[in-house]
CSV table of C-alpha atoms and ligand atoms in Angstrom, one decimal:
chain,number,residue,atom,x,y,z
A,1444,UNK,CA,84.9,-127.6,84.3
A,1445,UNK,CA,85.4,-126.6,80.9
A,1446,UNK,CA,83.8,-123.0,80.0
A,1447,UNK,CA,81.8,-122.8,76.3
A,1448,UNK,CA,80.5,-119.8,76.3
A,1449,UNK,CA,81.2,-116.2,78.1
A,1450,UNK,CA,78.4,-113.2,77.3
A,1451,UNK,CA,79.4,-109.5,78.3
A,1452,UNK,CA,76.8,-106.6,79.4
A,1453,UNK,CA,77.6,-103.5,79.5
A,1454,UNK,CA,75.9,-102.0,82.5
A,1455,UNK,CA,74.8,-98.9,83.6
A,1456,UNK,CA,72.5,-98.8,86.4
A,1457,UNK,CA,71.3,-94.9,88.1
A,1458,UNK,CA,72.0,-94.8,91.9
A,1459,UNK,CA,69.1,-93.3,93.8
A,1460,UNK,CA,70.9,-90.5,94.8
A,1461,UNK,CA,74.5,-89.7,93.7
A,1462,UNK,CA,77.4,-90.9,95.6
A,1463,UNK,CA,80.8,-88.8,96.2
A,1464,UNK,CA,83.9,-90.4,97.5
A,1465,UNK,CA,87.1,-88.2,97.2
A,1466,UNK,CA,87.8,-89.1,94.1
A,1467,UNK,CA,84.1,-87.7,92.7
A,1468,UNK,CA,81.0,-87.8,92.2
A,1469,UNK,CA,78.8,-90.6,90.6
A,1470,UNK,CA,74.8,-90.4,89.4
A,1471,UNK,CA,75.1,-94.1,87.8
A,1472,UNK,CA,77.3,-96.8,88.2
A,1473,UNK,CA,78.7,-98.6,85.4
A,1474,UNK,CA,79.9,-102.3,85.3
A,1475,UNK,CA,80.5,-105.7,83.4
A,1476,UNK,CA,78.0,-108.8,83.9
A,1477,UNK,CA,79.1,-111.6,82.4
A,1478,UNK,CA,76.7,-115.0,81.6
A,1479,UNK,CA,79.4,-117.9,81.7
A,1480,UNK,CA,78.5,-121.0,80.6
A,1481,UNK,CA,79.2,-124.8,80.7
A,1482,UNK,CA,77.7,-127.8,79.8
A,1483,UNK,CA,74.4,-126.1,79.6
A,1484,UNK,CA,74.6,-124.0,82.8
A,1485,UNK,CA,75.0,-120.6,83.2
A,1486,UNK,CA,76.8,-119.0,86.0
A,1487,UNK,CA,76.5,-114.7,86.5
A,1488,UNK,CA,80.2,-112.9,87.4
A,1489,UNK,CA,80.4,-109.0,88.2
A,1490,UNK,CA,83.2,-107.3,86.9
A,1491,UNK,CA,82.8,-104.0,90.0
A,1492,UNK,CA,85.0,-101.5,87.2
A,1493,UNK,CA,83.0,-98.0,86.6
A,1494,UNK,CA,82.5,-96.0,83.9
A,1495,UNK,CA,86.0,-94.0,85.1
A,1496,UNK,CA,89.1,-95.2,86.5
A,1497,UNK,CA,88.8,-93.1,89.6
A,1498,UNK,CA,89.0,-95.8,92.6
A,1499,UNK,CA,91.5,-97.8,90.5
A,1500,UNK,CA,93.1,-97.4,86.7
A,1501,UNK,CA,90.5,-100.2,85.7
A,1502,UNK,CA,87.3,-99.0,83.7
A,1503,UNK,CA,84.7,-100.7,82.5
A,1504,UNK,CA,86.2,-99.9,79.0
A,1505,UNK,CA,90.1,-101.1,79.7
A,1506,UNK,CA,88.2,-104.5,81.1
A,1507,UNK,CA,86.2,-104.9,78.5
A,1508,UNK,CA,88.8,-104.9,76.4
A,1509,UNK,CA,90.9,-107.5,78.6
A,1510,UNK,CA,88.2,-109.8,79.5
A,1511,UNK,CA,87.3,-110.1,75.5
A,1512,UNK,CA,91.0,-110.2,74.0
A,1513,UNK,CA,93.1,-111.8,77.2
A,1514,UNK,CA,91.5,-113.2,79.8
A,1515,UNK,CA,87.9,-114.9,78.3
A,1516,UNK,CA,90.5,-116.5,75.4
A,1517,UNK,CA,92.9,-118.2,78.3
A,1518,UNK,CA,90.0,-119.8,80.1
A,1519,UNK,CA,87.2,-120.6,77.2
A,1520,UNK,CA,87.9,-124.5,76.1
A,1521,UNK,CA,90.1,-125.3,79.1
A,1522,UNK,CA,89.5,-127.1,82.1
A,1523,UNK,CA,89.3,-125.4,85.0
A,1524,UNK,CA,89.1,-127.0,88.1
A,1525,UNK,CA,89.6,-125.0,90.7
A,1526,UNK,CA,90.2,-121.0,91.3
A,1527,UNK,CA,93.8,-121.6,91.7
A,1528,UNK,CA,94.1,-123.1,87.6
A,1529,UNK,CA,91.8,-120.1,87.3
A,1530,UNK,CA,94.3,-117.7,87.9
A,1531,UNK,CA,97.5,-119.8,86.2
A,1532,UNK,CA,95.8,-119.5,83.1
A,1533,UNK,CA,95.0,-115.8,83.5
A,1534,UNK,CA,99.0,-114.6,85.2
A,1535,UNK,CA,100.2,-114.1,82.1
A,1536,UNK,CA,97.3,-110.5,82.7
A,1537,UNK,CA,99.4,-108.5,84.8
A,1538,UNK,CA,96.9,-106.4,87.0
A,1539,UNK,CA,93.4,-106.1,85.5
A,1540,UNK,CA,92.3,-107.6,88.6
A,1541,UNK,CA,88.7,-106.6,88.4
A,1542,UNK,CA,88.5,-107.9,85.2
A,1543,UNK,CA,89.9,-111.2,86.2
A,1544,UNK,CA,86.9,-111.5,89.3
A,1545,UNK,CA,83.9,-110.8,87.0
A,1546,UNK,CA,84.8,-114.3,85.4
A,1547,UNK,CA,85.9,-116.2,88.1
A,1548,UNK,CA,83.0,-115.2,89.8
A,1549,UNK,CA,81.2,-116.7,87.1
A,1550,UNK,CA,83.2,-120.1,87.5
A,1551,UNK,CA,82.5,-119.9,91.4
A,1552,UNK,CA,78.8,-120.0,90.5
A,1553,UNK,CA,78.8,-122.8,87.7
A,1554,UNK,CA,80.7,-124.8,90.3
A,1555,UNK,CA,78.1,-124.6,92.9
A,1556,UNK,CA,75.2,-124.8,90.7
A,1557,UNK,CA,77.2,-128.4,88.9
A,1558,UNK,CA,77.9,-129.4,93.0
A,1559,UNK,CA,74.4,-128.5,94.2
A,1560,UNK,CA,75.8,-126.4,97.1
A,1561,UNK,CA,75.8,-122.8,97.6
A,1562,UNK,CA,78.9,-120.8,97.7
A,1563,UNK,CA,78.9,-120.7,101.3
A,1564,UNK,CA,79.3,-124.1,101.5
A,1565,UNK,CA,82.0,-124.6,99.4
A,1566,UNK,CA,83.7,-121.1,100.9
A,1567,UNK,CA,83.1,-123.3,104.5
A,1568,UNK,CA,81.2,-120.5,105.4
A,1569,UNK,CA,80.4,-119.9,109.0
A,1570,UNK,CA,77.8,-117.1,109.2
A,1571,UNK,CA,73.9,-117.8,107.6
A,1572,UNK,CA,73.5,-113.7,107.7
A,1573,UNK,CA,76.6,-111.3,108.1
A,1574,UNK,CA,76.5,-107.9,109.8
A,1575,UNK,CA,76.3,-104.9,107.5
A,1576,UNK,CA,76.8,-101.4,108.1
A,1577,UNK,CA,76.1,-99.2,105.5
A,1578,UNK,CA,78.5,-96.0,103.8
A,1579,UNK,CA,77.4,-92.9,103.3
A,1580,UNK,CA,79.0,-90.2,100.4
A,1581,UNK,CA,80.0,-86.7,101.0
A,1582,UNK,CA,76.5,-85.0,101.6
A,1583,UNK,CA,76.3,-80.8,100.6
A,1584,UNK,CA,77.1,-79.8,104.3
A,1585,UNK,CA,76.7,-81.3,107.3
A,1586,UNK,CA,74.0,-81.2,108.5
A,1587,UNK,CA,72.8,-83.3,105.2
A,1588,UNK,CA,74.9,-85.8,106.1
A,1589,UNK,CA,73.0,-86.1,110.1
A,1590,UNK,CA,69.9,-86.3,108.1
A,1591,UNK,CA,71.5,-89.2,105.8
A,1592,UNK,CA,72.5,-91.1,108.7
A,1593,UNK,CA,69.8,-91.0,110.9
A,1594,UNK,CA,67.8,-92.5,108.1
A,1595,UNK,CA,69.6,-95.3,108.2
A,1596,UNK,CA,69.9,-95.6,111.3
A,1597,UNK,CA,66.0,-95.4,111.6
A,1598,UNK,CA,66.8,-98.5,109.1
A,1599,UNK,CA,68.5,-100.5,111.6
A,1600,UNK,CA,71.8,-100.5,110.4
A,1601,UNK,CA,74.5,-100.6,113.3
A,1602,UNK,CA,77.0,-99.3,112.0
A,1603,UNK,CA,78.0,-96.5,109.2
A,1604,UNK,CA,80.8,-95.6,107.6
A,1605,UNK,CA,81.5,-91.8,106.0
A,1606,UNK,CA,83.7,-90.5,103.2
A,1607,UNK,CA,85.8,-88.0,103.9
A,1608,UNK,CA,88.7,-85.4,102.3
A,1609,UNK,CA,90.5,-83.1,103.1
A,1610,UNK,CA,88.8,-79.7,104.4
A,1611,UNK,CA,85.2,-82.2,104.9
A,1612,UNK,CA,86.5,-84.5,107.9
A,1613,UNK,CA,86.7,-83.9,111.2
A,1614,UNK,CA,83.5,-81.5,111.2
A,1615,UNK,CA,81.3,-83.8,110.2
A,1616,UNK,CA,82.8,-86.6,111.9
A,1617,UNK,CA,82.8,-85.1,114.8
A,1618,UNK,CA,78.7,-84.0,114.4
A,1619,UNK,CA,77.7,-87.6,114.5
A,1620,UNK,CA,80.0,-89.2,117.3
A,1621,UNK,CA,77.9,-86.1,119.2
A,1622,UNK,CA,74.1,-87.2,117.8
A,1623,UNK,CA,75.2,-90.8,118.3
A,1624,UNK,CA,78.0,-92.0,121.2
A,1625,UNK,CA,77.6,-95.5,120.6
A,1626,UNK,CA,77.5,-95.7,117.5
A,1627,UNK,CA,79.8,-97.8,115.3
A,1628,UNK,CA,81.7,-95.6,113.5
A,1629,UNK,CA,84.5,-95.2,110.5
A,1630,UNK,CA,85.7,-93.5,108.2
A,1631,UNK,CA,87.1,-93.5,104.2
A,1632,UNK,CA,89.1,-91.2,103.2
A,1633,UNK,CA,89.9,-93.4,99.7
A,1634,UNK,CA,93.5,-92.0,99.6
A,1635,UNK,CA,92.7,-88.3,99.5
A,1636,UNK,CA,95.5,-87.6,102.2
A,1637,UNK,CA,98.9,-87.1,102.2
A,1638,UNK,CA,101.5,-87.8,105.7
A,1639,UNK,CA,101.9,-83.9,104.6
A,1640,UNK,CA,98.4,-82.9,104.8
A,1641,UNK,CA,97.1,-85.8,107.3
A,1642,UNK,CA,97.8,-83.5,110.0
A,1643,UNK,CA,93.6,-82.8,110.3
A,1644,UNK,CA,93.5,-86.7,110.6
A,1645,UNK,CA,94.9,-86.6,114.3
A,1646,UNK,CA,92.2,-84.4,115.8
A,1647,UNK,CA,89.4,-88.3,114.5
A,1648,UNK,CA,92.3,-90.0,117.1
A,1649,UNK,CA,89.7,-88.9,119.6
A,1650,UNK,CA,86.1,-89.8,118.3
A,1651,UNK,CA,86.5,-93.6,118.9
A,1652,UNK,CA,86.5,-94.5,115.4
A,1653,UNK,CA,86.0,-98.4,114.3
A,1654,UNK,CA,89.0,-97.6,111.8
A,1655,UNK,CA,90.4,-94.9,109.4
A,1656,UNK,CA,90.0,-96.3,106.1
A,1657,UNK,CA,92.7,-95.8,103.4
A,1658,UNK,CA,93.7,-92.6,104.2
A,1659,UNK,CA,96.8,-92.1,102.1
A,1660,UNK,CA,98.1,-93.1,98.6
A,1661,UNK,CA,97.3,-96.8,97.1
A,1662,UNK,CA,101.1,-97.4,96.6
A,1663,UNK,CA,102.3,-96.1,100.2
A,1664,UNK,CA,102.4,-98.9,102.2
A,1665,UNK,CA,105.3,-97.0,104.1
A,1666,UNK,CA,104.0,-94.0,104.7
A,1667,UNK,CA,100.6,-95.9,106.5
A,1668,UNK,CA,103.0,-97.3,108.8
A,1669,UNK,CA,104.3,-94.2,109.8
A,1670,UNK,CA,100.9,-93.0,109.9
A,1671,UNK,CA,99.5,-96.0,112.1
A,1672,UNK,CA,102.6,-95.4,114.8
A,1673,UNK,CA,100.7,-92.5,115.7
A,1674,UNK,CA,97.4,-93.2,115.6
A,1675,UNK,CA,95.5,-95.1,118.3
A,1676,UNK,CA,92.4,-96.3,116.1
A,1677,UNK,CA,93.0,-98.8,113.4
A,1678,UNK,CA,94.4,-97.6,110.0
A,1679,UNK,CA,92.4,-100.5,107.4
A,1680,UNK,CA,93.5,-100.6,103.5
A,1681,UNK,CA,91.3,-101.2,100.9
A,1682,UNK,CA,92.9,-100.1,97.8
A,1683,UNK,CA,96.7,-100.9,98.7
A,1684,UNK,CA,95.9,-104.3,99.1
A,1685,UNK,CA,95.4,-106.4,95.4
A,1686,UNK,CA,97.6,-109.6,96.2
A,1687,UNK,CA,97.8,-111.6,98.8
A,1688,UNK,CA,101.7,-110.6,99.5
A,1689,UNK,CA,100.6,-106.9,99.7
A,1690,UNK,CA,98.2,-107.9,103.1
A,1691,UNK,CA,101.5,-110.0,104.1
A,1692,UNK,CA,103.6,-107.3,103.6
A,1693,UNK,CA,101.5,-104.4,105.4
A,1694,UNK,CA,100.9,-106.4,108.2
A,1695,UNK,CA,104.6,-107.3,108.9
A,1696,UNK,CA,104.9,-103.7,108.0
A,1697,UNK,CA,102.5,-102.8,111.1
A,1698,UNK,CA,101.0,-100.4,107.6
A,1699,UNK,CA,97.6,-101.2,109.0
A,1700,UNK,CA,95.3,-103.5,111.9
A,1701,UNK,CA,92.7,-104.4,110.1
A,1702,UNK,CA,91.7,-105.1,105.9
A,1703,UNK,CA,89.0,-104.6,103.9
A,1704,UNK,CA,88.6,-107.4,101.8
A,1705,UNK,CA,86.8,-106.9,98.1
A,1706,UNK,CA,86.9,-109.6,95.5
A,1707,UNK,CA,87.1,-107.3,92.2
A,1708,UNK,CA,90.6,-105.5,93.8
A,1709,UNK,CA,92.4,-108.5,94.3
A,1710,UNK,CA,91.9,-110.6,91.6
A,1711,UNK,CA,88.7,-112.9,92.5
A,1712,UNK,CA,87.6,-114.8,95.6
A,1713,UNK,CA,89.9,-117.3,95.9
A,1714,UNK,CA,92.3,-114.5,96.3
A,1715,UNK,CA,89.7,-113.4,98.9
A,1716,UNK,CA,89.5,-116.3,101.2
A,1717,UNK,CA,93.4,-116.2,100.9
A,1718,UNK,CA,94.0,-113.1,102.4
A,1719,UNK,CA,91.3,-113.5,104.9
A,1720,UNK,CA,93.0,-116.9,105.8
A,1721,UNK,CA,96.1,-114.8,106.2
A,1722,UNK,CA,94.8,-112.5,108.3
A,1723,UNK,CA,92.4,-115.0,110.8
A,1724,UNK,CA,95.8,-116.6,111.3
A,1725,UNK,CA,97.6,-113.3,112.4
A,1726,UNK,CA,94.3,-112.4,114.0
A,1727,UNK,CA,93.5,-109.5,112.2
A,1728,UNK,CA,89.9,-108.8,111.7
A,1729,UNK,CA,88.8,-108.1,108.2
A,1730,UNK,CA,85.8,-106.7,106.7
A,1731,UNK,CA,84.0,-107.3,103.4
A,1732,UNK,CA,84.1,-103.7,101.2
A,1733,UNK,CA,81.6,-103.3,98.6
A,1734,UNK,CA,81.4,-100.9,95.1
A,1735,UNK,CA,78.1,-100.5,95.1
A,1736,UNK,CA,77.1,-104.1,93.2
A,1737,UNK,CA,74.5,-105.3,91.6
A,1738,UNK,CA,72.4,-107.9,93.2
A,1739,UNK,CA,74.6,-110.3,91.6
A,1740,UNK,CA,78.1,-108.8,92.9
A,1741,UNK,CA,76.3,-108.2,96.1
A,1742,UNK,CA,75.3,-112.0,96.9
A,1743,UNK,CA,78.8,-113.1,96.1
A,1744,UNK,CA,80.0,-110.6,98.9
A,1745,UNK,CA,77.4,-112.1,101.6
A,1746,UNK,CA,79.2,-115.4,100.3
A,1747,UNK,CA,82.6,-114.5,100.8
A,1748,UNK,CA,81.8,-112.2,104.3
A,1749,UNK,CA,80.6,-115.7,105.7
A,1750,UNK,CA,83.6,-116.7,106.8
A,1751,UNK,CA,84.8,-116.7,110.1
A,1752,UNK,CA,87.4,-113.9,110.3
A,1753,UNK,CA,84.8,-111.3,108.9
A,1754,UNK,CA,84.6,-109.8,112.1
A,1755,UNK,CA,83.4,-106.2,111.4
A,1756,UNK,CA,80.3,-105.6,109.9
A,1757,UNK,CA,80.9,-105.4,105.2
A,1758,UNK,CA,79.6,-102.5,103.4
A,1759,UNK,CA,76.7,-105.0,102.5
A,1760,UNK,CA,74.0,-102.8,102.0
A,1761,UNK,CA,70.4,-103.9,101.3
A,1762,UNK,CA,69.7,-103.7,97.7
A,1763,UNK,CA,67.3,-100.0,98.4
A,1764,UNK,CA,69.9,-98.4,99.3
A,1765,UNK,CA,71.0,-98.5,95.5
A,1766,UNK,CA,69.1,-98.6,92.7
A,1767,UNK,CA,65.5,-98.1,91.9
A,1768,UNK,CA,65.8,-101.4,89.5
A,1769,UNK,CA,68.3,-104.0,90.1
A,1770,UNK,CA,68.9,-106.7,87.6
A,1771,UNK,CA,68.4,-109.6,90.0
A,1772,UNK,CA,64.9,-111.5,90.6
A,1773,UNK,CA,63.7,-110.7,94.4
A,1774,UNK,CA,66.3,-108.4,96.4
A,1775,UNK,CA,68.8,-108.1,99.9
A,1776,UNK,CA,66.7,-107.1,102.9
A,1777,UNK,CA,68.4,-105.4,106.2
A,1778,UNK,CA,67.2,-108.2,109.2
A,1779,UNK,CA,66.6,-106.4,112.4
A,1780,UNK,CA,69.7,-107.4,113.6
A,1781,UNK,CA,71.5,-104.9,111.2
A,1782,UNK,CA,72.4,-108.1,109.0
A,1783,UNK,CA,71.9,-109.6,105.3
A,1784,UNK,CA,71.4,-113.1,105.1
A,1785,UNK,CA,73.6,-114.8,102.6
A,1786,UNK,CA,72.1,-116.7,99.8
A,1787,UNK,CA,71.6,-120.5,100.4
A,1788,UNK,CA,70.4,-121.5,97.2
A,1789,UNK,CA,73.1,-123.4,94.8
A,1790,UNK,CA,75.7,-120.9,93.5
A,1791,UNK,CA,75.8,-117.5,94.1
A,1792,UNK,CA,71.6,-118.0,94.8
A,1793,UNK,CA,70.3,-115.1,92.5
A,1794,UNK,CA,68.7,-115.1,89.2
A,1795,UNK,CA,68.5,-112.5,86.9
A,1796,UNK,CA,65.4,-110.2,85.7
A,1797,UNK,CA,65.5,-110.5,82.3
A,1798,UNK,CA,63.5,-107.0,81.6
A,1799,UNK,CA,65.6,-105.3,84.5
A,1800,UNK,CA,68.6,-106.5,82.5
A,1801,UNK,CA,67.7,-105.8,78.9
A,1802,UNK,CA,67.0,-101.7,80.3
A,1803,UNK,CA,70.2,-101.7,82.0
A,1804,UNK,CA,72.3,-102.8,79.3
A,1805,UNK,CA,74.7,-100.5,76.8
A,1806,UNK,CA,76.4,-103.1,75.1
A,1807,UNK,CA,76.4,-106.7,74.9
A,1808,UNK,CA,79.2,-109.2,72.9
A,1809,UNK,CA,78.8,-112.7,73.4
A,1810,UNK,CA,82.2,-114.8,72.8
A,1811,UNK,CA,82.4,-118.8,72.7
A,1812,UNK,CA,84.9,-121.2,70.9
B,3227,OSB,O1,86.3,-97.1,99.0
B,3227,OSB,O2,84.8,-98.6,99.8
B,3227,OSB,C1,85.4,-97.6,98.9
B,3227,OSB,C2,82.4,-97.2,96.3
B,3227,OSB,C3,83.2,-97.3,95.5
B,3227,OSB,C4,84.5,-97.1,95.6
B,3227,OSB,C5,84.6,-97.4,96.8
B,3227,OSB,C6,84.0,-97.4,98.0
B,3227,OSB,C7,83.4,-97.5,97.2
B,3227,OSB,C8,81.8,-97.6,99.3
B,3227,OSB,C9,80.5,-98.3,99.0
B,3227,OSB,O3,82.1,-97.4,99.9
B,3227,OSB,C10,80.2,-99.6,99.5
B,3227,OSB,C11,79.5,-100.2,98.8
B,3227,OSB,O4,78.9,-100.9,98.2
B,3227,OSB,O5,78.2,-100.0,99.8
B,3228,MG,MG1,87.0,-98.0,100.7
């Protein structure tokens, strides 16, 4: 396949409710939507970098710059037969995985359309519906958290993840556990702790959590291995895993017992699948993380999470959990068994709501051969 044009759209999408994590609070989510052209067909991609570099060093402006000046020029006009070849062509760009993943997603959507297959079929995904949960941000007070959680449980979500940070951890988690003894519950610290101040986390170990996500620094596999050796609850890594090599080393070091896979964080769907395959081979459960994606990224996450190693519910909630107005036609809804159905149309299986896209667009740029 030869890509001959790429359009970038910087989007700003207002969230239904502010989302707060240990690294900050946002009212709106930025991202880059990509339209990728080949042979008269258009593929869609989403680059998950946000307005500020809080979750990772990338942000929407660095991704724009790296896509425009390096990644898109390396791909335009060149044959790209598979995702390995895509990675070889962009390998000279160090890091910037979210920028790479945005364009790679567009390549996959095109590939599916050319072959007349859904991404799930291309990936060999087994599940036609994937188990999902909801990720709840840090709230004003524990009562608000309980109210929000109750609302999601009523909607049918079977698994809840709450964001924690020092001082806003044990009390709220204990309260939720007390209110819902059998609930599938997990916490995400987004790197807010160090080994020195991780004492408060020990109380979490008795609350029968599915996992504790990314307690320590992104670049600290070693300290995670120290922490995991003291905990019976599995540690799950998110921010620390950027490559297949990181995943292998984290498992060898016993820095975690579960991995959260996000295609954006690891440079694309092809790399995400490689990490899935490694974990499946070692009996390590994985699950699909989320980045408050639009419907485009959500479709990609659903296809990825259809693979057999995605044993735990993903952070892939229904469209109405995120935005008043999404940029795709239709919406993703929650089935009564806490699943979302994987699209089965060709490619990602979603189409753009052009007027909505226009309303969300901050700026656009068209690049061609
Ligand atoms: O750490 O998983 C995270 C959102 C933005 C950045 C990082 C994370 C998250 C979430 C939201 O937890 C998950 C979702 O998309 O529902
Ligand atoms: Mg996380």
